């Protein structure tokens, strides 16, 4: 018998998983003569944390935009279970609205401000609810961006290099925050990053996008609580760097 969609997901788990949150088959995107996504297959299970690595220009953002439903130029099969929330590399806050109003923006809830306030509490910005975006540090602005994603209570959280502009220490704080939010809310996460170590620190599974396809994929060993110091991890890091064309 052919496997159900859920069973295709990932042989790394002991039990078949329910309906996937992301399911693509033969996903293709062309810009003029350039084929950026070339028959890409990807399945993401509910609650799974997946990191997507790839060289600059390999099509990571293109894939994310397609999954977010922001690109109607893709062909192939694409099924996504919402709600979906996206956070980008730059926080994209509206400068003329307060932090609270930015967080509540477009929110379809009975009491949007209350929901937004709660999300700001969760990212540690209770005291900045009435501040203007311009007064925030880079890390704080990124936390607002996360709060704005959280208020949608997403089943799928898409993160496009959200920490790349931050300094190393703020990044570590943000990693902890994302992990704790993920553990509390359990959305599936697709995190685009250039940073192999970031991928290994956060994800259940790492993917490398190359030539328009998932060219390399591996589960990240060691169950929670996350212990990421083992020799296997070092070996996986080397394989990832090699898949990315870095010696
Ligand atoms: N709207 C567009 N029109 C034409 N070409 C595009 C468009 N969007 C993306 N591309 C091209 O598709 C390729 C992949 O771009 P994409 O932004 O997905 O790469 P990326 O992997 O996210 O890179 P980076 O790591 O630098 O963010 C690039 O060659 C880019 O020029
Ligand atoms: Mg990109």
GROMACS .gro file of C-alpha atoms and ligand atoms in nm, residues 57 59-62 89 160-161 192 194, ligand 2:
model
   11
   57UNK     CA    1   2.062   3.337  -0.438
   59UNK     CA    2   1.608   3.040  -0.375
   60UNK     CA    3   1.541   3.023   0.000
   61UNK     CA    4   1.331   3.337   0.014
   62UNK     CA    5   1.156   3.237  -0.307
   89UNK     CA    6   1.512   3.971   0.811
  160UNK     CA    7   1.350   3.444   0.681
  161UNK     CA    8   1.690   3.512   0.837
  192UNK     CA    9   1.585   3.024   0.666
  194UNK     CA   10   2.291   3.126   0.632
  249LIG    MG1   11   1.672   3.544   0.100
   0.00000   0.00000   0.00000
